[in-house]
Amino acid sequence: MHSRQTELPITQGNDLKTLKTLAPFLWDYRGRVAIALGSLVLAKVANVGIPLVLKDIVDALDANNAQLVLPLAFLLAYGALKLASSLFNELRDAIFSRVRHGAMRRVSTRVLDHLHRLSLRYHLDRKTGGISRDMERGARSVSSMLNYMAFSILPTLVEVTLIAGILLKNYDPGFALITFGAVVVYVLFTFKITEWRMKYRIRMNATDSKANTQAIDSLINYETVKYFGNEQHELERYNASLEEWEDAAVKSQTSMSALNVGQAGIIAIGVTLIMILAARGVVAGTLTIGDLVLINAFLLQLFIPLNFLGIVYSQLKHAIADMRAMFDVMELQPEIQNRDDAIALDVGKGEVRFDRVSFAYDPERPILHDVSFSIPAGHKIAVVGPSGAGKSTLARLLFRFYDVDAGRILVNGQDVRAVTQESLRAAIGIVPQDTVLFNDSLRYNIAYARHGASQSDIEAAARAANIHTFITRLPAGYDTVVGERGLKLSGGEKQRVAIARAILKNPRILVFDEATSSLDSHSEQAILESLSTAARDHTTLVIAHRLSTVVDADTILVMEHGRLIEQGNHQQLLAQEGLYSQLWELQKQEAEQQAVS
């Protein structure tokens, strides 16, 4: 589960598995599917009836048996069948449209829902560009596959069955034998060659996703690319992937041409043999000119759509391959799941306790070692220490993005593994170290904590976060779009938006993970008061690098190498003259040097 699964090898079993995965999305539309299939059959019955009426018209107008009155009824029947064929085809299209687009919508929604359910470890390893392309191709292929099935493959099968039945009943068995033989050879040849050339399509998909990932990564990291002048390097990587895609695409098209030539040869041989047989029957007097016209019309109706079967089957296989990449993601199981007996968290006053917690992202590199501490309800606990001490990991474990390897985490006496993830996260608000905003308005980003919040509530939260005045000075005010990942805002502005968001959520438990790391000293002092106001009467965990921001904490925990080595309030820790005292002196000297400079 640590990385995205690769695509499965092309086998018939995997194709059936993919179709089986799709089936539940169609079940809710079973009524429409039944009506559409009924319309399809009626359309083909009418279509096959047209040559039969045409035979009667030709025989009635034969010079040896000219009856100018009889053809009128046949002509009316001919027109009625033409109309019925078109009418039922259009009815099928209209009814089935809801099935195609509805299934596409449901699949897309289900995949996105599943991606949100997958655990943080998966998303840290994922390649966003490749995943987005897999989703795009997969959702589009659902509509394409249903389209091919309803409008190409099933109609052709119905028509082949009807025509072969008529030929077998009314004419020499040789006609049906040649027809069936040509169809069987054609289908087997098409399936065999298509299976062989599918490897090129798979390689096209893989290189396409790879190139898309590289392009999106280079754009997301635009500033980094510019800092190091690596525009040409990014272009070369992108172009190299596209060259692989181009090579696979050319081979795919070349093999398609070979497939088309082989199909055309099979059709030509079948048509020639049947027409020779029909012509002999006319010469021998066993068949009429109308029979010749009928057989010729049947062949046209049969082989013209059959001529596209190779293309349709290829596209169908491509669609299944595209869907498989998407459905493979849906087969991944979330690392963190609710227990079957999980209940909603009763947050109470929000007391939090870490009880002998040990944890490692990688078993070979432990992060936390036997960490124990409590945050009494309404108290403010700060965690400080050097980089890599495991401070931010505490917040991830509290949110249950990961499960502890040993020990337990309790909220109001309840193990977080025994409650639902949704209720746990609803009780906790966070201001993260790296604030990432949606490419939407400031109003949307602040209100993201509480959908439906009134404008006055949003503004109150912005005032508490000391960002309301800044927003009102913008030309578009709260409607200002912040850009992708909030790139139009400075680091300090983004963090103040995150603080406003946490204040608006108003949870019982608050986590500030380096919440002022992007603020200058002046802004930091302005925001600290807001944070103190927000934290009042809340259970608060503050993860900090700047010790000056946590001197008012009820208890300060000092961590080093994943272990809790000191704890106490600010004065007590200074008196101990341990690591905290050393860090305090270093930061004090840095502040003095900055003031002088």
Coordinates of C-alpha atoms in Angstrom, one line a residue:
M1 CA 0.0 0.0 0.0
H2 CA 3.0 2.3 0.1
S3 CA 2.8 3.1 -3.6
R4 CA 0.4 3.0 -6.5
Q5 CA -0.1 -0.4 -8.0
T6 CA 1.2 -1.0 -11.5
E7 CA -1.2 -2.1 -14.2
L8 CA -2.0 -5.8 -14.4
P9 CA -0.9 -7.9 -17.3
I10 CA -3.4 -8.2 -20.1
T11 CA -5.5 -11.4 -19.6
Q12 CA -9.0 -12.3 -20.3
G13 CA -9.5 -12.9 -16.6
N14 CA -8.5 -9.4 -15.7
D15 CA -10.8 -8.0 -18.4
L16 CA -13.7 -10.0 -16.8
K17 CA -12.7 -8.8 -13.4
T18 CA -12.7 -5.2 -14.6
L19 CA -16.2 -5.6 -16.1
K20 CA -17.4 -7.2 -12.9
T21 CA -16.2 -4.2 -11.0
L22 CA -18.2 -1.9 -13.3
A23 CA -21.4 -4.0 -13.1
P24 CA -22.7 -2.6 -9.7
F25 CA -22.6 0.9 -11.2
L26 CA -25.0 -0.2 -13.9
W27 CA -27.4 -2.1 -11.7
D28 CA -29.3 1.0 -10.6
Y29 CA -30.1 1.6 -14.3
R30 CA -31.2 -1.9 -15.0
G31 CA -34.7 -0.7 -16.1
R32 CA -33.2 1.7 -18.6
V33 CA -30.8 -1.0 -19.8
A34 CA -33.6 -3.4 -20.4
I35 CA -35.7 -0.9 -22.4
A36 CA -32.6 0.2 -24.4
L37 CA -31.8 -3.5 -25.3
G38 CA -35.4 -4.0 -26.3
S39 CA -35.2 -1.0 -28.6
L40 CA -32.0 -2.3 -30.0
V41 CA -33.5 -5.6 -30.9
L42 CA -36.6 -4.0 -32.5
A43 CA -34.3 -1.7 -34.5
K44 CA -32.3 -4.6 -35.8
V45 CA -35.5 -6.6 -36.7
A46 CA -36.7 -3.7 -38.7
N47 CA -33.3 -3.3 -40.3
V48 CA -33.1 -7.0 -41.3
G49 CA -36.7 -6.7 -42.6
I50 CA -35.7 -4.0 -45.1
P51 CA -33.8 -6.4 -47.5
L52 CA -36.7 -8.9 -47.3
V53 CA -39.2 -6.3 -48.5
L54 CA -36.7 -5.1 -51.1
K55 CA -36.5 -8.7 -52.5
D56 CA -40.3 -8.7 -52.9
I57 CA -40.2 -5.3 -54.6
V58 CA -37.6 -6.4 -57.1
D59 CA -39.4 -9.7 -57.8
A60 CA -42.7 -7.9 -58.2
L61 CA -41.1 -5.5 -60.8
D62 CA -39.4 -8.3 -62.6
A63 CA -40.0 -7.9 -66.4
N64 CA -41.3 -11.5 -66.5
N65 CA -43.8 -10.8 -63.7
A66 CA -44.6 -7.1 -63.7
Q67 CA -47.4 -6.2 -61.4
L68 CA -47.4 -2.5 -60.9
V69 CA -50.0 -2.5 -58.2
L70 CA -48.3 -4.9 -55.8
P71 CA -45.1 -3.0 -55.2
L72 CA -47.0 -0.1 -53.6
A73 CA -47.7 -2.1 -50.4
F74 CA -44.1 -3.3 -50.4
L75 CA -42.8 0.3 -50.9
L76 CA -45.0 1.5 -47.9
A77 CA -43.6 -1.4 -45.8
Y78 CA -40.1 -0.5 -46.9
G79 CA -40.5 3.1 -45.8
A80 CA -42.2 2.0 -42.5
L81 CA -39.3 -0.4 -41.7
K82 CA -36.8 2.4 -42.5
L83 CA -38.6 4.7 -40.1
A84 CA -38.9 2.1 -37.4
S85 CA -35.2 1.2 -37.6
S86 CA -34.3 4.9 -37.2
L87 CA -36.9 5.5 -34.5
F88 CA -35.9 2.6 -32.3
N89 CA -32.2 3.4 -32.7
E90 CA -32.8 7.0 -31.6
L91 CA -35.0 5.7 -28.7
R92 CA -32.1 3.4 -27.6
D93 CA -29.6 6.3 -27.7
A94 CA -31.9 8.6 -25.7
I95 CA -32.7 6.0 -23.0
F96 CA -29.1 4.7 -22.8
S97 CA -27.6 8.2 -22.5
R98 CA -28.6 8.4 -18.9
V99 CA -26.9 5.0 -18.2
R100 CA -23.6 6.0 -19.9
H101 CA -23.2 9.4 -18.3
G102 CA -24.7 8.3 -14.9
A103 CA -22.3 5.4 -14.6
M104 CA -19.4 7.7 -15.6
R105 CA -20.4 10.2 -12.8
R106 CA -20.8 7.5 -10.2
V107 CA -17.5 5.8 -11.0
S108 CA -15.7 9.2 -10.9
T109 CA -17.3 10.1 -7.6
R110 CA -16.6 6.6 -6.1
V111 CA -12.9 6.8 -7.1
L112 CA -12.4 10.3 -5.6
D113 CA -14.2 9.1 -2.4
H114 CA -11.9 6.1 -2.2
L115 CA -8.8 8.3 -2.8
H116 CA -9.9 10.4 0.2
R117 CA -10.3 7.3 2.3
L118 CA -6.8 6.0 1.5
S119 CA -4.3 6.7 4.3
L120 CA -1.7 9.5 4.4
R121 CA 1.1 7.1 3.7
Y122 CA -0.4 6.4 0.2
H123 CA -0.8 10.1 -0.6
L124 CA 2.7 10.9 0.5
D125 CA 3.9 8.3 -2.1
R126 CA 1.5 9.0 -4.9
K127 CA 2.2 10.8 -8.1
T128 CA -0.5 13.4 -8.5
G129 CA -0.1 13.9 -12.3
G130 CA -0.3 10.1 -13.0
I131 CA -3.3 9.6 -10.7
S132 CA -5.2 12.5 -12.3
R133 CA -4.5 11.2 -15.8
D134 CA -5.6 7.6 -14.7
M135 CA -8.8 9.0 -13.3
E136 CA -9.5 11.1 -16.4
R137 CA -8.9 8.2 -18.8
G138 CA -10.7 5.7 -16.6
A139 CA -13.9 7.8 -16.2
R140 CA -14.0 8.6 -19.9
S141 CA -13.4 4.9 -20.8
V142 CA -16.5 3.9 -18.8
S143 CA -18.7 6.0 -21.2
S144 CA -16.7 4.8 -24.2
M145 CA -17.0 1.1 -23.3
L146 CA -20.8 1.3 -22.7
N147 CA -21.1 3.2 -26.0
Y148 CA -19.2 0.4 -27.8
M149 CA -21.3 -2.3 -26.2
A150 CA -24.7 -0.7 -26.8
F151 CA -24.1 0.8 -30.2
S152 CA -21.6 -1.5 -31.9
I153 CA -21.0 -4.9 -30.5
L154 CA -24.5 -5.9 -29.3
P155 CA -26.2 -4.6 -32.5
T156 CA -23.7 -6.5 -34.7
L157 CA -24.3 -9.7 -32.7
V158 CA -28.1 -9.4 -33.0
E159 CA -27.9 -8.6 -36.7
V160 CA -25.5 -11.6 -37.4
T161 CA -27.9 -13.9 -35.6
L162 CA -31.0 -12.7 -37.5
I163 CA -29.3 -12.8 -40.9
A164 CA -27.7 -16.2 -40.4
G165 CA -31.1 -17.5 -39.2
I166 CA -32.9 -16.2 -42.4
L167 CA -30.1 -17.5 -44.7
L168 CA -30.2 -21.0 -43.0
K169 CA -34.0 -21.2 -43.2
N170 CA -34.6 -20.0 -46.7
Y171 CA -31.5 -20.7 -48.7
D172 CA -28.8 -23.2 -49.4
P173 CA -26.8 -24.1 -46.2
G174 CA -23.7 -22.9 -48.0
F175 CA -24.8 -19.3 -47.6
A176 CA -25.1 -19.6 -43.8
L177 CA -21.9 -21.7 -43.6
I178 CA -19.8 -19.2 -45.5
T179 CA -21.3 -16.3 -43.5
F180 CA -20.7 -18.0 -40.1
G181 CA -17.2 -19.1 -41.3
A182 CA -16.3 -15.6 -42.3
V183 CA -17.6 -14.1 -39.1
V184 CA -15.8 -16.6 -36.9
V185 CA -12.5 -16.3 -38.8
Y186 CA -12.9 -12.5 -38.7
V187 CA -13.6 -12.4 -34.9
L188 CA -10.8 -14.8 -34.0
F189 CA -8.3 -12.9 -36.2
T190 CA -9.4 -9.6 -34.7
F191 CA -9.2 -10.8 -31.1
K192 CA -5.8 -12.5 -31.6
I193 CA -4.1 -9.5 -33.2
T194 CA -5.7 -7.0 -30.8
E195 CA -4.5 -9.0 -27.8
W196 CA -1.0 -8.9 -29.3
R197 CA -1.0 -5.2 -30.0
M198 CA -2.5 -4.2 -26.6
K199 CA 1.0 -4.1 -25.1
Y200 CA 1.6 -0.9 -27.1
R201 CA -1.5 0.7 -25.6
I202 CA -0.4 -0.2 -22.1
R203 CA 3.0 1.3 -22.7
M204 CA 1.3 4.4 -24.2
N205 CA -0.8 4.8 -21.0
A206 CA 2.3 4.3 -18.7
T207 CA 4.4 6.8 -20.5
D208 CA 1.5 9.3 -20.9
S209 CA 0.9 9.2 -17.1
K210 CA 4.7 9.5 -16.5
A211 CA 5.0 12.6 -18.8
N212 CA 1.9 14.1 -17.2
T213 CA 3.3 13.6 -13.7
Q214 CA 6.6 15.3 -14.7
A215 CA 4.8 18.2 -16.3
I216 CA 2.5 18.9 -13.3
D217 CA 5.4 18.5 -10.9
S218 CA 7.5 21.0 -12.8
L219 CA 4.6 23.5 -12.8
I220 CA 3.8 23.0 -9.1
N221 CA 7.4 23.5 -8.3
Y222 CA 7.7 26.5 -10.8
E223 CA 9.7 28.6 -8.4
T224 CA 12.2 25.9 -7.6
V225 CA 12.7 25.2 -11.3
K226 CA 13.5 28.9 -11.8
Y227 CA 15.7 29.2 -8.8
F228 CA 18.1 26.5 -10.2
G229 CA 17.6 27.4 -13.9
N230 CA 16.4 23.9 -14.7
E231 CA 13.8 24.7 -17.4
Q232 CA 15.8 22.8 -20.0
H233 CA 16.3 19.8 -17.7
E234 CA 12.5 19.7 -17.1
L235 CA 11.8 19.9 -20.8
E236 CA 14.3 17.1 -21.6
R237 CA 12.7 14.8 -19.0
Y238 CA 9.3 15.6 -20.3
N239 CA 10.4 15.1 -23.9
A240 CA 12.1 11.8 -23.1
S241 CA 8.9 10.4 -21.7
L242 CA 6.9 11.7 -24.7
E243 CA 9.4 10.1 -27.1
E244 CA 8.6 6.7 -25.4
W245 CA 4.9 7.5 -25.8
E246 CA 5.4 8.5 -29.4
D247 CA 7.3 5.2 -30.2
A248 CA 4.5 3.2 -28.6
A249 CA 1.8 5.2 -30.4
V250 CA 3.4 4.7 -33.8
K251 CA 3.7 1.0 -33.2
S252 CA 0.1 0.9 -32.1
Q253 CA -1.1 2.7 -35.2
T254 CA 1.1 0.5 -37.5
S255 CA -0.2 -2.7 -36.0
M256 CA -3.8 -1.3 -36.4
S257 CA -3.2 -0.8 -40.1
A258 CA -2.0 -4.5 -40.4
L259 CA -5.1 -5.5 -38.5
N260 CA -7.4 -3.6 -40.9
V261 CA -5.8 -5.1 -44.0
G262 CA -6.3 -8.6 -42.6
Q263 CA -9.9 -7.9 -41.8
A264 CA -10.6 -6.5 -45.2
G265 CA -9.1 -9.6 -46.8
I266 CA -11.4 -11.9 -44.8
I267 CA -14.4 -9.9 -45.6
A268 CA -13.5 -9.7 -49.3
I269 CA -13.1 -13.5 -49.5
G270 CA -16.4 -14.1 -47.7
V271 CA -18.4 -11.7 -49.9
T272 CA -16.9 -13.0 -53.1
L273 CA -17.7 -16.6 -52.2
I274 CA -21.3 -15.8 -51.3
M275 CA -21.9 -13.7 -54.4
I276 CA -20.5 -16.5 -56.6
L277 CA -22.9 -18.9 -54.9
A278 CA -25.8 -16.5 -55.3
A279 CA -25.0 -15.8 -59.0
R280 CA -24.9 -19.5 -59.8
G281 CA -28.3 -19.9 -58.2
V282 CA -29.7 -17.1 -60.4
V283 CA -28.2 -18.7 -63.5
A284 CA -29.5 -22.1 -62.5
G285 CA -33.0 -20.6 -61.9
T286 CA -33.1 -21.7 -58.2
L287 CA -32.8 -18.1 -57.1
T288 CA -34.5 -14.9 -58.3
I289 CA -33.0 -11.5 -58.9
G290 CA -34.7 -10.5 -55.7
D291 CA -32.9 -13.2 -53.9
L292 CA -29.6 -11.9 -55.2
V293 CA -30.5 -8.4 -54.1
L294 CA -31.5 -9.7 -50.7
I295 CA -28.3 -11.6 -50.2
N296 CA -26.2 -8.7 -51.3
A297 CA -28.1 -6.3 -49.0
F298 CA -27.7 -8.7 -46.1
L299 CA -23.9 -8.9 -46.8
L300 CA -23.7 -5.1 -46.8
Q301 CA -25.7 -4.8 -43.6
L302 CA -23.6 -7.5 -42.0
F303 CA -20.0 -6.7 -43.1
I304 CA -20.1 -3.0 -43.0
P305 CA -20.6 -2.9 -39.2
L306 CA -18.4 -6.0 -38.9
N307 CA -15.7 -4.1 -40.7
F308 CA -15.5 -1.7 -37.7
L309 CA -15.5 -4.6 -35.2
G310 CA -11.7 -4.6 -35.1
I311 CA -11.6 -0.9 -34.3
V312 CA -14.4 -1.3 -31.8
Y313 CA -12.8 -4.3 -30.1
S314 CA -9.5 -2.5 -30.0
Q315 CA -11.1 0.6 -28.4
L316 CA -13.0 -1.7 -26.0
K317 CA -9.8 -3.3 -24.9
H318 CA -8.2 0.1 -24.5
A319 CA -11.2 1.3 -22.5
I320 CA -10.9 -1.8 -20.2
A321 CA -7.2 -1.2 -19.8
D322 CA -7.8 2.5 -18.9
M323 CA -10.5 1.4 -16.4
R324 CA -8.3 -1.2 -14.9
A325 CA -5.7 1.4 -13.9
M326 CA -8.5 3.3 -12.1
F327 CA -10.1 0.3 -10.5
D328 CA -6.7 -0.9 -9.3
V329 CA -6.6 2.1 -7.1
M330 CA -10.0 1.2 -5.7
E331 CA -8.7 -2.2 -4.7
L332 CA -6.1 -0.7 -2.4
Q333 CA -7.2 -0.9 1.2
P334 CA -6.8 2.1 3.5
E335 CA -4.1 1.5 6.1
I336 CA -6.2 3.2 8.7
Q337 CA -9.8 2.0 9.0
N338 CA -12.7 2.3 11.4
R339 CA -13.3 -0.8 13.5
D340 CA -16.5 -2.6 13.0
D341 CA -17.6 -1.6 16.5
A342 CA -16.2 2.0 16.3
I343 CA -18.4 4.6 18.0
A344 CA -18.5 8.3 17.7
L345 CA -16.1 10.1 20.0
D346 CA -17.5 11.7 23.1
V347 CA -15.0 14.5 23.3
G348 CA -16.2 15.8 26.7
K349 CA -13.9 18.5 27.9
G350 CA -11.2 17.2 25.5
E351 CA -8.5 15.8 27.8
V352 CA -5.7 14.2 25.7
R353 CA -3.3 11.5 26.9
F354 CA -0.3 9.8 25.1
D355 CA 0.4 6.6 27.0
R356 CA 3.8 5.0 26.3
V357 CA 3.5 5.7 22.6
S358 CA 6.1 4.3 20.2
F359 CA 6.0 4.8 16.4
A360 CA 8.0 4.4 13.2
Y361 CA 7.2 5.4 9.6
D362 CA 9.8 2.8 8.6
P363 CA 10.5 -0.1 11.0
E364 CA 14.2 0.5 10.5
R365 CA 14.0 4.1 11.6
P366 CA 11.9 4.6 14.8
I367 CA 10.6 8.1 15.4
L368 CA 9.0 8.0 18.9
H369 CA 10.1 6.0 21.9
D370 CA 7.8 5.3 24.8
V371 CA 6.3 8.9 24.9
S372 CA 3.9 9.6 27.7
F373 CA 2.2 12.9 28.6
S374 CA -1.2 14.3 29.3
I375 CA -3.0 17.5 28.3
P376 CA -5.6 18.3 30.9
A377 CA -8.9 19.8 29.6
G378 CA -8.5 23.5 28.9
H379 CA -4.7 23.4 29.3
K380 CA -2.0 24.4 26.9
I381 CA 0.9 22.0 26.4
A382 CA 3.8 22.9 24.2
V383 CA 6.3 20.5 22.6
V384 CA 9.7 21.8 21.6
G385 CA 13.0 20.4 20.5
P386 CA 15.4 20.2 17.6
S387 CA 14.3 19.3 14.0
G388 CA 13.6 15.6 13.6
A389 CA 12.8 15.1 17.3
G390 CA 9.3 13.7 16.3
K391 CA 7.2 16.8 17.3
S392 CA 5.0 16.9 14.2
T393 CA 4.5 13.2 14.3
L394 CA 2.5 13.7 17.6
A395 CA -0.1 15.7 15.7
R396 CA -0.4 13.1 12.9
L397 CA -0.9 10.4 15.4
L398 CA -3.5 12.4 17.3
F399 CA -5.4 12.9 14.0
R400 CA -5.0 9.2 13.5
F401 CA -3.3 9.5 10.1
Y402 CA -1.2 6.6 11.4
D403 CA -1.8 4.1 14.1
V404 CA 0.8 3.8 16.9
D405 CA 3.1 0.8 17.0
A406 CA 2.9 0.5 20.7
G407 CA 1.0 2.3 23.5
R408 CA -2.2 4.2 23.0
I409 CA -3.6 7.7 22.5
L410 CA -6.7 8.7 24.6
V411 CA -9.2 11.5 24.1
N412 CA -11.5 11.9 27.1
G413 CA -10.4 8.4 28.1
Q414 CA -11.3 6.8 24.8
D415 CA -8.7 5.1 22.6
V416 CA -8.7 6.9 19.2
R417 CA -8.6 3.5 17.5
A418 CA -11.9 2.7 19.1
V419 CA -13.8 5.7 17.7
T420 CA -14.7 6.8 14.2
Q421 CA -12.1 8.8 12.3
E422 CA -14.7 11.3 11.3
S423 CA -15.8 12.1 14.9
L424 CA -12.2 12.3 16.1
R425 CA -11.1 14.8 13.4
A426 CA -14.3 16.8 13.9
A427 CA -13.2 17.4 17.5
I428 CA -9.7 18.7 16.5
G429 CA -8.7 21.9 14.8
I430 CA -5.2 22.5 13.4
V431 CA -3.0 25.2 12.1
P432 CA -0.3 23.3 10.1
Q433 CA 3.3 24.2 9.6
D434 CA 2.8 24.1 5.8
T435 CA -0.5 25.8 5.0
V436 CA -1.9 24.7 1.6
L437 CA -5.0 26.6 0.4
F438 CA -7.5 25.7 -2.3
N439 CA -7.4 27.7 -5.6
D440 CA -10.5 29.5 -4.6
S441 CA -11.6 32.7 -2.8
L442 CA -10.4 33.7 0.7
R443 CA -14.0 33.4 1.8
Y444 CA -14.1 29.7 0.6
N445 CA -10.8 28.9 2.3
I446 CA -11.7 30.3 5.7
A447 CA -15.3 28.8 5.5
Y448 CA -13.8 25.4 4.6
A449 CA -13.7 24.7 8.4
R450 CA -17.5 25.1 8.6
H451 CA -19.5 24.9 5.4
G452 CA -22.5 27.3 5.6
A453 CA -20.8 29.7 8.0
S454 CA -22.3 33.2 7.7
Q455 CA -20.2 36.2 6.5
S456 CA -20.2 37.7 9.9
D457 CA -18.8 34.5 11.4
I458 CA -16.1 34.4 8.7
E459 CA -15.2 38.0 9.3
A460 CA -15.1 37.5 13.1
A461 CA -12.6 34.6 12.6
A462 CA -10.5 36.7 10.2
R463 CA -10.4 39.5 12.8
A464 CA -9.3 37.1 15.5
A465 CA -6.5 35.9 13.2
N466 CA -5.5 39.5 12.5
I467 CA -6.1 39.2 8.7
H468 CA -9.5 40.9 8.2
T469 CA -8.0 44.4 7.6
F470 CA -5.6 42.9 5.0
I471 CA -8.5 41.2 3.2
T472 CA -10.7 44.3 3.1
R473 CA -7.9 46.3 1.5
L474 CA -7.8 43.9 -1.4
P475 CA -9.7 45.0 -4.6
A476 CA -11.9 41.9 -4.5
G477 CA -12.0 41.6 -0.7
Y478 CA -13.1 38.1 0.5
D479 CA -13.7 37.1 -3.1
T480 CA -10.0 37.3 -3.8
V481 CA -8.7 34.1 -5.4
V482 CA -5.6 32.9 -3.7
G483 CA -4.1 30.9 -6.6
E484 CA -3.0 27.3 -6.7
R485 CA -1.8 26.1 -3.2
G486 CA -2.3 29.8 -2.1
L487 CA 0.8 31.0 -4.1
K488 CA -0.6 34.5 -4.4
L489 CA -0.3 35.0 -0.6
S490 CA 2.8 35.3 1.5
G491 CA 3.7 32.6 4.0
G492 CA 2.5 34.7 6.9
E493 CA -0.8 35.5 5.1
K494 CA -1.4 31.9 4.4
Q495 CA -0.8 31.0 8.0
R496 CA -3.2 33.6 9.2
V497 CA -5.9 32.2 6.9
A498 CA -5.2 28.8 8.5
I499 CA -5.5 30.3 11.9
A500 CA -8.9 32.0 10.9
R501 CA -10.0 28.6 9.6
A502 CA -9.2 26.9 12.9
I503 CA -10.9 29.6 14.9
L504 CA -14.0 29.3 12.8
K505 CA -14.1 25.5 13.3
N506 CA -14.1 26.1 17.1
P507 CA -13.2 22.5 18.1
R508 CA -12.6 21.3 21.6
I509 CA -9.0 20.4 20.9
L510 CA -6.5 22.7 19.0
V511 CA -3.2 21.8 17.5
F512 CA -0.7 24.5 16.4
D513 CA 2.1 22.9 14.4
E514 CA 4.7 25.7 14.0
A515 CA 1.7 28.0 13.6
T516 CA 3.9 31.2 13.5
S517 CA 6.9 29.8 11.6
S518 CA 6.2 32.0 8.5
L519 CA 5.6 35.2 10.5
D520 CA 8.1 37.9 11.2
S521 CA 8.6 39.1 14.8
H522 CA 6.1 41.9 14.5
S523 CA 3.4 39.8 13.0
E524 CA 4.2 37.0 15.4
Q525 CA 3.5 39.1 18.4
A526 CA 0.2 40.3 16.9
I527 CA -0.8 36.7 16.2
L528 CA 0.2 35.2 19.5
E529 CA -2.5 37.1 21.3
S530 CA -5.0 35.8 18.7
L531 CA -3.8 32.3 19.3
S532 CA -4.0 32.7 23.0
T533 CA -7.6 33.9 22.6
A534 CA -8.5 31.0 20.3
A535 CA -6.9 28.5 22.8
R536 CA -8.8 29.9 25.8
D537 CA -10.9 27.1 27.3
H538 CA -9.6 24.7 24.7
T539 CA -7.3 21.7 25.1
T540 CA -4.3 22.9 23.2
L541 CA -1.2 21.2 21.8
V542 CA 1.4 23.6 20.5
I543 CA 4.3 22.3 18.5
A544 CA 6.9 25.0 18.2
H545 CA 10.4 25.8 17.1
R546 CA 10.5 29.4 18.5
L547 CA 10.5 29.0 22.2
S548 CA 9.4 32.6 22.6
T549 CA 5.9 31.6 21.4
V550 CA 5.3 29.0 24.1
V551 CA 6.6 30.7 27.3
D552 CA 3.0 31.0 28.5
A553 CA 2.2 27.3 28.1
D554 CA 1.1 25.4 31.2
T555 CA 3.7 22.7 30.6
I556 CA 6.5 22.5 28.0
L557 CA 7.7 19.1 26.8
V558 CA 11.2 18.9 25.4
M559 CA 11.9 16.1 22.9
E560 CA 15.1 14.9 21.4
H561 CA 15.5 11.9 19.1
G562 CA 11.9 10.8 19.7
R563 CA 12.2 10.8 23.5
L564 CA 10.7 13.0 26.1
I565 CA 13.7 14.3 28.1
E566 CA 12.4 17.3 30.0
Q567 CA 9.1 18.8 31.1
G568 CA 7.9 21.7 33.2
N569 CA 7.0 25.4 32.7
H570 CA 9.3 28.0 31.2
Q571 CA 11.0 29.0 34.5
Q572 CA 11.3 25.4 35.7
L573 CA 13.0 24.3 32.5
L574 CA 15.4 27.3 32.6
A575 CA 16.3 26.3 36.1
Q576 CA 17.1 22.8 35.1
E577 CA 19.8 24.1 32.7
G578 CA 19.2 21.3 30.2
L579 CA 18.5 21.2 26.5
Y580 CA 15.6 23.7 26.8
S581 CA 17.9 26.2 28.5
Q582 CA 20.5 25.7 25.8
L583 CA 17.9 26.2 23.0
W584 CA 16.6 29.3 24.8
E585 CA 20.1 30.9 25.0
L586 CA 20.8 30.1 21.3
Q587 CA 17.5 31.7 20.1
K588 CA 18.0 34.7 22.4
Q589 CA 21.4 35.3 20.8
E590 CA 19.9 35.0 17.3
A591 CA 17.2 37.5 18.2
E592 CA 19.8 39.9 19.5
Q593 CA 21.9 39.5 16.4
Q594 CA 18.9 40.2 14.2
A595 CA 18.0 43.2 16.2
V596 CA 21.5 44.6 15.8
S597 CA 21.6 43.9 12.0

